[in-house]
Short mmCIF file of N, CA and C in Angstrom, two decimals:
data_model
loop_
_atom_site.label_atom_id
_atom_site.label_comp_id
_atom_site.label_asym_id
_atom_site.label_seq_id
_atom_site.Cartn_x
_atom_site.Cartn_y
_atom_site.Cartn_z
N UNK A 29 -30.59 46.79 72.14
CA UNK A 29 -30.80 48.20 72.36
C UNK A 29 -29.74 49.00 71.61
N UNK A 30 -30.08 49.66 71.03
CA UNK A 30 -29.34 50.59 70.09
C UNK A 30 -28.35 51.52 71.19
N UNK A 31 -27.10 51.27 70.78
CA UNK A 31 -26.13 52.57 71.26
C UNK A 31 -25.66 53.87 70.48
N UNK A 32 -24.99 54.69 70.92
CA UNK A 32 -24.34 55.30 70.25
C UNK A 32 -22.88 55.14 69.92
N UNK A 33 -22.40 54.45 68.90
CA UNK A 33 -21.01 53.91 68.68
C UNK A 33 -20.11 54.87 67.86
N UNK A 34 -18.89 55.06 68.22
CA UNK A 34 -18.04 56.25 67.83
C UNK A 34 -16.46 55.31 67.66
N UNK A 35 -16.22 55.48 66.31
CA UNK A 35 -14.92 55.01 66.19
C UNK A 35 -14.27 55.73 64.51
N UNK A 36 -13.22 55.14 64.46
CA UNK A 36 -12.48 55.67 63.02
C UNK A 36 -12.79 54.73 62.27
N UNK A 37 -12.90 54.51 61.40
CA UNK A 37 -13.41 53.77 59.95
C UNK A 37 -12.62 54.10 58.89
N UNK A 38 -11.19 53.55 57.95
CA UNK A 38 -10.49 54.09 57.32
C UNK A 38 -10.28 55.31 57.07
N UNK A 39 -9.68 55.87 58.42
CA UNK A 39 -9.27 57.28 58.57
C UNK A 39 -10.45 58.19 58.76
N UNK A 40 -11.55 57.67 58.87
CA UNK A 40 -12.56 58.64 58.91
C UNK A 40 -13.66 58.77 60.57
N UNK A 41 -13.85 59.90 61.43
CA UNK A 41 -14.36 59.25 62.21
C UNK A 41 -15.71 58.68 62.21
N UNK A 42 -16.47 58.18 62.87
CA UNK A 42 -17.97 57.61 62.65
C UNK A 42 -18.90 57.36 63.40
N UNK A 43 -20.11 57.80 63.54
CA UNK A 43 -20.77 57.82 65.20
C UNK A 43 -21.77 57.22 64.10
N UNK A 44 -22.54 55.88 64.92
CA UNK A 44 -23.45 55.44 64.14
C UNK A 44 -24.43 54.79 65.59
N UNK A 45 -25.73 54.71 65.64
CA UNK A 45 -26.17 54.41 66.31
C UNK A 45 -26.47 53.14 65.97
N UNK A 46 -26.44 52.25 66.59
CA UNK A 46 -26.91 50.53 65.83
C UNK A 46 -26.55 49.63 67.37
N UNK A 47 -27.47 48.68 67.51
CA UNK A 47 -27.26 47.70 68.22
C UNK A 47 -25.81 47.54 69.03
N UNK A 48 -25.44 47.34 70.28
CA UNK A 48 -23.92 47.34 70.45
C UNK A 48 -23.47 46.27 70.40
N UNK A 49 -24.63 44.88 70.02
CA UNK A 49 -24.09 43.21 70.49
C UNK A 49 -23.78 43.11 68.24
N UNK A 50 -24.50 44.02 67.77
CA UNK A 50 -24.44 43.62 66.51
C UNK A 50 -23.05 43.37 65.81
N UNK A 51 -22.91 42.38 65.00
CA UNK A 51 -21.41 41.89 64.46
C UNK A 51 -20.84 42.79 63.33
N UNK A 52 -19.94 43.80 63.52
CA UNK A 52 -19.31 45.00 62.75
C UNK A 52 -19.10 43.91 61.31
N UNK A 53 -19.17 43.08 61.21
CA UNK A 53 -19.35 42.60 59.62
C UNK A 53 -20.62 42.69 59.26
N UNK A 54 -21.54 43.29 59.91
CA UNK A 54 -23.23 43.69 59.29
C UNK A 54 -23.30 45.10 58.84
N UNK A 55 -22.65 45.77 59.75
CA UNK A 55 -22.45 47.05 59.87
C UNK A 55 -21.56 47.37 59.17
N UNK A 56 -20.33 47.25 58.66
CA UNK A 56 -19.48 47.29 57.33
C UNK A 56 -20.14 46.85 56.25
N UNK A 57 -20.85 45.73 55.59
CA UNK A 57 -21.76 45.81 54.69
C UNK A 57 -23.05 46.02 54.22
N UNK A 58 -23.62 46.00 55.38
CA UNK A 58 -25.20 46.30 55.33
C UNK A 58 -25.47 47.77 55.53
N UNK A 59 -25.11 48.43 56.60
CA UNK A 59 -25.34 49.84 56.96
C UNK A 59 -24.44 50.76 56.37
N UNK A 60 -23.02 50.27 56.21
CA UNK A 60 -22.44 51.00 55.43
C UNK A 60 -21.73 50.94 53.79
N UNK A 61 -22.14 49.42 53.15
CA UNK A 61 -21.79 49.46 52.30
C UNK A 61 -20.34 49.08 51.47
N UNK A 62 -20.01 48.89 52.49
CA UNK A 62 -18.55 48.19 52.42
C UNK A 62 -18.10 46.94 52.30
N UNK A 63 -18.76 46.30 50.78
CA UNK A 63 -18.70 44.98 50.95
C UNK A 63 -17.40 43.96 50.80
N UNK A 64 -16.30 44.76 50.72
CA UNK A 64 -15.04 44.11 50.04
C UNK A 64 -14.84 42.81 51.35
N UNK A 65 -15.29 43.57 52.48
CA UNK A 65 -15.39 42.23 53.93
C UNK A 65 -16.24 41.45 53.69
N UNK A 66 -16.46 39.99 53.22
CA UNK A 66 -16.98 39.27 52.88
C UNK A 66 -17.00 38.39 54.00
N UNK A 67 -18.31 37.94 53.93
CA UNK A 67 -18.80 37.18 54.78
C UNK A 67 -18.38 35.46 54.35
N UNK A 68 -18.02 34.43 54.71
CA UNK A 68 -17.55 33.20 54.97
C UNK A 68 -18.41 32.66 55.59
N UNK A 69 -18.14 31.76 56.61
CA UNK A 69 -18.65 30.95 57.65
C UNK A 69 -19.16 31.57 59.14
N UNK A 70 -18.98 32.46 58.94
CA UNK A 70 -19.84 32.94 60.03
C UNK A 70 -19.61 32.62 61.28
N UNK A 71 -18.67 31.91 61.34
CA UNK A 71 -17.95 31.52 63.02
C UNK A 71 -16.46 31.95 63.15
N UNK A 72 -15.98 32.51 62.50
CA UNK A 72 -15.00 33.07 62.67
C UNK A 72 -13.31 32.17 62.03
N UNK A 73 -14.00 31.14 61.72
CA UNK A 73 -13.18 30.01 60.92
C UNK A 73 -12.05 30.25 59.68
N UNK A 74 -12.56 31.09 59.07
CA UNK A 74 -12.44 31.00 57.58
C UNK A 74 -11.27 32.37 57.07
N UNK A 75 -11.45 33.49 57.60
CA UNK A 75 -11.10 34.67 57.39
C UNK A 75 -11.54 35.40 56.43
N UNK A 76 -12.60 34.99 56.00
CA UNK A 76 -12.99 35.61 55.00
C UNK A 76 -13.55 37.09 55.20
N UNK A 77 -13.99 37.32 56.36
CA UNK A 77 -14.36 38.57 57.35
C UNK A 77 -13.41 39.94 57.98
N UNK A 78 -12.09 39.36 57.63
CA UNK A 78 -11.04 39.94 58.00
C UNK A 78 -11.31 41.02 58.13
N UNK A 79 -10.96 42.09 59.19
CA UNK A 79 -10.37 43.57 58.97
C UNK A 79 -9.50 43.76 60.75
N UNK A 80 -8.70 45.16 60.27
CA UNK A 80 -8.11 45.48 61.11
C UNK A 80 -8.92 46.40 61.94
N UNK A 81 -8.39 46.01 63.27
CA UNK A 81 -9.09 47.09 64.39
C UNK A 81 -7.47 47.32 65.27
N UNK A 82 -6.87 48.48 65.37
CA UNK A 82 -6.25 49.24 65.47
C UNK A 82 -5.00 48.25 65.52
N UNK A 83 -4.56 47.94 63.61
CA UNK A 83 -3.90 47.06 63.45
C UNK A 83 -3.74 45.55 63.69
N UNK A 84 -4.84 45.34 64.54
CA UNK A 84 -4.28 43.61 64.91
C UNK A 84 -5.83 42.50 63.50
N UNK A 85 -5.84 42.03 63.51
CA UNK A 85 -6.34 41.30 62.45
C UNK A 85 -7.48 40.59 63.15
N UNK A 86 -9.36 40.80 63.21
CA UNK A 86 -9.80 40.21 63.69
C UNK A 86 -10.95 39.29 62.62
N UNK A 87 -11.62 38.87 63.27
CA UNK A 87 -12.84 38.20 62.11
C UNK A 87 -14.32 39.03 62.39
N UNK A 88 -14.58 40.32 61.71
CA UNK A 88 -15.36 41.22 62.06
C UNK A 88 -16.97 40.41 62.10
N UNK A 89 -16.97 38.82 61.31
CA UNK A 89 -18.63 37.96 62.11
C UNK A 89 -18.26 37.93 63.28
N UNK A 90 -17.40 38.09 63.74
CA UNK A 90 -17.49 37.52 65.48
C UNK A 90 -17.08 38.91 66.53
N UNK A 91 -16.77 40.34 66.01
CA UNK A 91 -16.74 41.41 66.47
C UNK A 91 -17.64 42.16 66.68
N UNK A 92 -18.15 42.08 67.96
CA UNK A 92 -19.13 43.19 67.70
C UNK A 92 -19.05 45.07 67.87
N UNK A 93 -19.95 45.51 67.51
CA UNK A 93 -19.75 47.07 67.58
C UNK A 93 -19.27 47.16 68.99
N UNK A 94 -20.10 46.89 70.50
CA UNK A 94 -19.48 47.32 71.05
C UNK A 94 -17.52 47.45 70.98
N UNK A 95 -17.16 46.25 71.21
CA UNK A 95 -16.12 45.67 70.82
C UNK A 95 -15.45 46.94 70.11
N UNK A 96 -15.29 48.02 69.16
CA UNK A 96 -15.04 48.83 68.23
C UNK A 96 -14.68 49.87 68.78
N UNK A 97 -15.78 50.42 69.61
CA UNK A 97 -16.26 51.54 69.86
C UNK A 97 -14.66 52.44 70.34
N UNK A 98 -14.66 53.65 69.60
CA UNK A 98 -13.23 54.59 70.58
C UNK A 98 -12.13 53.76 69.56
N UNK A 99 -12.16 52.97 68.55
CA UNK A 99 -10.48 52.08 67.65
C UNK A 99 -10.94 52.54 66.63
N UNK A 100 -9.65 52.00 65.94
CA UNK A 100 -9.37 52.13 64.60
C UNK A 100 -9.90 50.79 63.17
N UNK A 101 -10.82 51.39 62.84
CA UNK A 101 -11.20 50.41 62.48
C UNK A 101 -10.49 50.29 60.38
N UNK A 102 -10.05 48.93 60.03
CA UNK A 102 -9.36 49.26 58.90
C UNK A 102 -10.24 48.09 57.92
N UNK A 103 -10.78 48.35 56.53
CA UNK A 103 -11.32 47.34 55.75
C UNK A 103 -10.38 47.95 54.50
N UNK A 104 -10.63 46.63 53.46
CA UNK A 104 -9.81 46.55 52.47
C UNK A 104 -10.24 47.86 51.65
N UNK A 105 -11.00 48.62 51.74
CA UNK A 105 -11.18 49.48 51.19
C UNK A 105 -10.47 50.59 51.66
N UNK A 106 -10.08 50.45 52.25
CA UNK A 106 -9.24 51.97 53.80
C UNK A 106 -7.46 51.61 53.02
N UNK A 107 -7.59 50.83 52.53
CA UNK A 107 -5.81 50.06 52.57
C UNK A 107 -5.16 50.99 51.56
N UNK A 108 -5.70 51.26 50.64
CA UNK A 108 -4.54 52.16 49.58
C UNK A 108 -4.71 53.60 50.14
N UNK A 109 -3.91 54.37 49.53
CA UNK A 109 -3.45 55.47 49.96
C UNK A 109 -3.12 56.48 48.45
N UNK A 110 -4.21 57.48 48.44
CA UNK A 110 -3.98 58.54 47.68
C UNK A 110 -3.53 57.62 46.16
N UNK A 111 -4.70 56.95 46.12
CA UNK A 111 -4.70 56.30 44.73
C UNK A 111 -3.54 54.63 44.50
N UNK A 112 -2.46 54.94 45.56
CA UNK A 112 -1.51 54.27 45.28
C UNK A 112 -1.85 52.57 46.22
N UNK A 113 -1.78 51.53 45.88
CA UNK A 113 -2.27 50.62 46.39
C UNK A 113 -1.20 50.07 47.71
N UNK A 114 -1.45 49.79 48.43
CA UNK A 114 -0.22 49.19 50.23
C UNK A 114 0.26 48.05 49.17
N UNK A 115 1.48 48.03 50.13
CA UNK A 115 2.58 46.99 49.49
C UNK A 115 2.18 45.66 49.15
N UNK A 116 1.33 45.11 50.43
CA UNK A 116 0.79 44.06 50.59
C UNK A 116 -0.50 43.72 49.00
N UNK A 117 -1.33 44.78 48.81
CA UNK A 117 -2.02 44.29 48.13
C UNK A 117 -1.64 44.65 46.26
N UNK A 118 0.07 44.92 46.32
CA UNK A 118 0.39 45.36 45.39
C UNK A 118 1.30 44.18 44.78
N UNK A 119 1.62 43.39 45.99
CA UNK A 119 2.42 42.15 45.52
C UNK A 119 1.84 41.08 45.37
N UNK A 120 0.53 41.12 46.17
CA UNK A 120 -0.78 40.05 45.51
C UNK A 120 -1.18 40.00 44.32
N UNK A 121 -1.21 41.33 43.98
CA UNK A 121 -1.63 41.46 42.12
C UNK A 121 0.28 40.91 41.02
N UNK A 122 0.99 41.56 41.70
CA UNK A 122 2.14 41.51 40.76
C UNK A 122 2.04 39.52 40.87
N UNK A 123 1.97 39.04 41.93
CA UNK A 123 2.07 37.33 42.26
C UNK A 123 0.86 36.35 41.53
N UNK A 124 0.25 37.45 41.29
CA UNK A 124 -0.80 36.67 41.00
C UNK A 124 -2.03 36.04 42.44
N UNK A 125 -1.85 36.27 43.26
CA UNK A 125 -1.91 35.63 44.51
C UNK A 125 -3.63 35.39 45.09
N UNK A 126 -4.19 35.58 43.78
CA UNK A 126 -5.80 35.21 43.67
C UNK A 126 -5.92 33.88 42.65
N UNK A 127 -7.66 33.56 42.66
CA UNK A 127 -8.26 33.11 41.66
C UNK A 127 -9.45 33.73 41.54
N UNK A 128 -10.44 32.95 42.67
CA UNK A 128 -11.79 33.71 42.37
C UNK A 128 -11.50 35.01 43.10
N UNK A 129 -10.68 35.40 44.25
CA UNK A 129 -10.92 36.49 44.80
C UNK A 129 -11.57 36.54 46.23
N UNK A 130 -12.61 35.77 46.24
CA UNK A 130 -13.51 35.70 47.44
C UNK A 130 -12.81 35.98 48.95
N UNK A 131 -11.74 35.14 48.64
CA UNK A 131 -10.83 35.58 50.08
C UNK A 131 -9.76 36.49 50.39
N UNK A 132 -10.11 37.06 49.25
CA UNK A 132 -8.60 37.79 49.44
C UNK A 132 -8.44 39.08 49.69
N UNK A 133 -9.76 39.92 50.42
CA UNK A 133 -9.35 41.08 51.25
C UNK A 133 -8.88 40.58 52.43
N UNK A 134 -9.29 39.37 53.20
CA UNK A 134 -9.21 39.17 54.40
C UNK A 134 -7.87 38.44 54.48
N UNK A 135 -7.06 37.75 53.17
CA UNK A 135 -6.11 37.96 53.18
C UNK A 135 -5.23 38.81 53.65
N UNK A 136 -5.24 39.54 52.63
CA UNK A 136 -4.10 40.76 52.34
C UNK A 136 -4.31 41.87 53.92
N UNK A 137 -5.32 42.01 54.83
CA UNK A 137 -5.50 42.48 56.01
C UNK A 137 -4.90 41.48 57.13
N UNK A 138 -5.10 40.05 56.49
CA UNK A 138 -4.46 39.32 57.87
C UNK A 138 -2.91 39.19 57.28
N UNK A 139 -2.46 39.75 55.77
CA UNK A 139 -0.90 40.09 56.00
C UNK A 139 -0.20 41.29 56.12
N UNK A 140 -1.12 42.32 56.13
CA UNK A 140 -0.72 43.30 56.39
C UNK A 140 -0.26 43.58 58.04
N UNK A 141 -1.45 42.69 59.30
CA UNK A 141 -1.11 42.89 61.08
C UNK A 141 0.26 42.06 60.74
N UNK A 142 0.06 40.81 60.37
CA UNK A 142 1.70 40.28 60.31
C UNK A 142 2.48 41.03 59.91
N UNK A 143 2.56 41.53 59.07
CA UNK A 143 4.12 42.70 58.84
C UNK A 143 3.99 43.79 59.34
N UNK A 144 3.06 44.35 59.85
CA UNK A 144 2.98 45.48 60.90
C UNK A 144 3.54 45.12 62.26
N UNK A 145 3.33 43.89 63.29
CA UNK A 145 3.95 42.82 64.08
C UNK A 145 5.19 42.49 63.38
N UNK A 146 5.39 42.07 62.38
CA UNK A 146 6.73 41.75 62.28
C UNK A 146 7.58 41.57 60.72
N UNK A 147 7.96 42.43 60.76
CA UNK A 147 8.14 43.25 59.21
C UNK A 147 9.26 42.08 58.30
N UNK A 148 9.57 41.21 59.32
CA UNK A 148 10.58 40.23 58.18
C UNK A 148 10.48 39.04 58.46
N UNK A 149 9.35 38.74 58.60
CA UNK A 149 8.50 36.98 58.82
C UNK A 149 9.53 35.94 58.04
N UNK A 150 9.64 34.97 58.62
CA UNK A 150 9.96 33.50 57.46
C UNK A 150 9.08 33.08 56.62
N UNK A 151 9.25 32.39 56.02
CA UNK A 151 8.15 31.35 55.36
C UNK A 151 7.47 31.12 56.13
N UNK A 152 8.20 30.03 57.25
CA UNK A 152 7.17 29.46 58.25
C UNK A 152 6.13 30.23 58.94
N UNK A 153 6.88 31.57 59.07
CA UNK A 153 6.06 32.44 60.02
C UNK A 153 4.84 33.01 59.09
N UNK A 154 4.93 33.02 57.96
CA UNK A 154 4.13 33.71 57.16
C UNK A 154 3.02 32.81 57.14
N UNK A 155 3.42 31.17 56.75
CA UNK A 155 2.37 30.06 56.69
C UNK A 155 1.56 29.74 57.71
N UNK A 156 2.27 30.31 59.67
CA UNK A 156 1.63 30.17 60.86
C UNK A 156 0.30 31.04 61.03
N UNK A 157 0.80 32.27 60.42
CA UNK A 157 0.03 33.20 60.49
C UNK A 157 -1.25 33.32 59.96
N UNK A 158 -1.20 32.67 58.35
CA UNK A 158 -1.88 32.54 57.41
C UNK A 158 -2.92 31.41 57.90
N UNK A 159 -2.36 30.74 58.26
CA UNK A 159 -3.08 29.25 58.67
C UNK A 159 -4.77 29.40 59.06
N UNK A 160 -4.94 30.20 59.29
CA UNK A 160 -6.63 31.12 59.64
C UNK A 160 -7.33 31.47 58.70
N UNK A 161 -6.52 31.53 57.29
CA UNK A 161 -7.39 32.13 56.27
C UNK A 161 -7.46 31.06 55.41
N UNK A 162 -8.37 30.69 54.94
CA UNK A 162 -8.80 29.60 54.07
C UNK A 162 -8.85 30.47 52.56
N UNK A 163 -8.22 29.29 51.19
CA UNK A 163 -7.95 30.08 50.26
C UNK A 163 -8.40 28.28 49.59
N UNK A 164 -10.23 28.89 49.39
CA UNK A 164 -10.65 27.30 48.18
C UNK A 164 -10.12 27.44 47.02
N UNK A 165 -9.42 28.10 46.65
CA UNK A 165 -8.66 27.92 45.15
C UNK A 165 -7.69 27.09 45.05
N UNK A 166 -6.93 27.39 46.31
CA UNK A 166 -5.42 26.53 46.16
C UNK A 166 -3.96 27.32 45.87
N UNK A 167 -4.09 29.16 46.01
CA UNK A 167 -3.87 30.33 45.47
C UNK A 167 -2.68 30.04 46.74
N UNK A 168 -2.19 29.43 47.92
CA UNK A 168 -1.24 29.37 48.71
C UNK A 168 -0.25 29.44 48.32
N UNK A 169 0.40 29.38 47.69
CA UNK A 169 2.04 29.47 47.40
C UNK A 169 2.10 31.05 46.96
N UNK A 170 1.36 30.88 46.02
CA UNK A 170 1.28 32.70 45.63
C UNK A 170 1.15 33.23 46.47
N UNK A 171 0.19 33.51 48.07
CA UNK A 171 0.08 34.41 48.49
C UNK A 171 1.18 34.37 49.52
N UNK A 172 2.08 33.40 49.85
CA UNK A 172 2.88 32.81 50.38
C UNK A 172 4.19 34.04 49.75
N UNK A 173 4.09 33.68 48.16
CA UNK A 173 5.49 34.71 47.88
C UNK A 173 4.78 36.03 47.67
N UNK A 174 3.80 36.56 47.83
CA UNK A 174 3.29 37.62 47.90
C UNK A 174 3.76 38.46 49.41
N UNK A 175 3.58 37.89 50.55
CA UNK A 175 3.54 38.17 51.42
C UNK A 175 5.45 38.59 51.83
N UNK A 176 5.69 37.25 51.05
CA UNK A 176 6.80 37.69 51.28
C UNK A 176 7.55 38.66 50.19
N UNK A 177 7.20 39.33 49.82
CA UNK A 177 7.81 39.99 48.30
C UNK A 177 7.22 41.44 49.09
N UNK A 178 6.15 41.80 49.92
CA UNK A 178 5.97 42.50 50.75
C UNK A 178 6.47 43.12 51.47
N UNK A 179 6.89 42.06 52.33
CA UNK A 179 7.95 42.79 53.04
C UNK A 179 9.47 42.97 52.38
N UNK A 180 9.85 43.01 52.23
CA UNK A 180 11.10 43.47 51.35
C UNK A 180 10.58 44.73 50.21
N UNK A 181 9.48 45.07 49.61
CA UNK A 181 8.94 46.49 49.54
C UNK A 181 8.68 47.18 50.52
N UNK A 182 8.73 46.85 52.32
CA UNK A 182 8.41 47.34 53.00
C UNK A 182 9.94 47.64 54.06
N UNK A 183 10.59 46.67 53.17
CA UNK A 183 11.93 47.06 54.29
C UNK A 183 12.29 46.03 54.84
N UNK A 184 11.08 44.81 55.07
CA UNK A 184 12.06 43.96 55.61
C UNK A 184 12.24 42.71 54.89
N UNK A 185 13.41 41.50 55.25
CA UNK A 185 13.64 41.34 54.45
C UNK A 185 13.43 39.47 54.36
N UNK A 186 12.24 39.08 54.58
CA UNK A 186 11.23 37.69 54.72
C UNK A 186 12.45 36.66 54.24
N UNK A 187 12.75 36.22 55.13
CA UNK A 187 13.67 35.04 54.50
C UNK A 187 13.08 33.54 54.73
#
């Protein structure tokens, strides 16, 4: 049964009527077009689905709208600011911290809640965190010093 769902969508607000059990990764690319959230495995495994809902890092196949409704909802497209790209997805490019790409909005969103949570991660902590996002390239070490090259553009200082 269709609701009426009301939330922020990279800074923007959004009342959309759609199913409330439906998985906000249908509704970010299908209804609205926002495909940078890429769909994976579909169980919530992979991270390839990544986005933020009022900062914390979820797997939007397994979120549904209700779930949303009244938050903040953040996709890789919401992340730069007035042209200028977030730290996080600025030290992925300087690192190199891709290959094909496929995973790496849901990356750079599941390192952005980590340094929002905790702005001067270790290694280890960075690799605990990460451990959710699957990267078939083999692109780990890079996004590893990406993440950490991050925070220290952000202030803190990843040791």
């Amino acid at each position: 049964m269709k609701e009426r769902i009301e939330f922020t969508l990279n800074g923007a607000r959004r009342t959309l009527l759609v199913d409330d059990s439906r998985p906000l990764l249908w509704v970010l690319r299908t209804d609205l077009g926002l495909t940078g959230t890429k769909y994976g495995c579909g169980i919530g495994l992979c991270g390839s689905c990544t986005v933020l809902v009022d900062n914390q890092a979820v797997r939007s196949c397994q979120t549904s709208m209700a779930e949303v409704a009244g938050k903040n909802v953040t996709t890789i497209e919401g992340l730069a600011k007035n042209g200028a790209l977030h730290p996080v997805q600025q030290a992925f490019m300087e690192h190199d911290a891709l290959q094909c790409g496929y995973c790496t909005p849901g990356m750079i969103l599941q390192a952005v809640a980590l340094l929002h949570a905790n702005p001067e991660p270790s290694r280890e902590e960075i690799i605990d965190a990460m451990e959710g996002n699957l990267c078939r390239c083999g692109a780990h070490v890079r996004i590893v010093d990406a993440i950490r090259a991050a925070s220290k553009m952000e202030g803190g200082a990843a040791t």
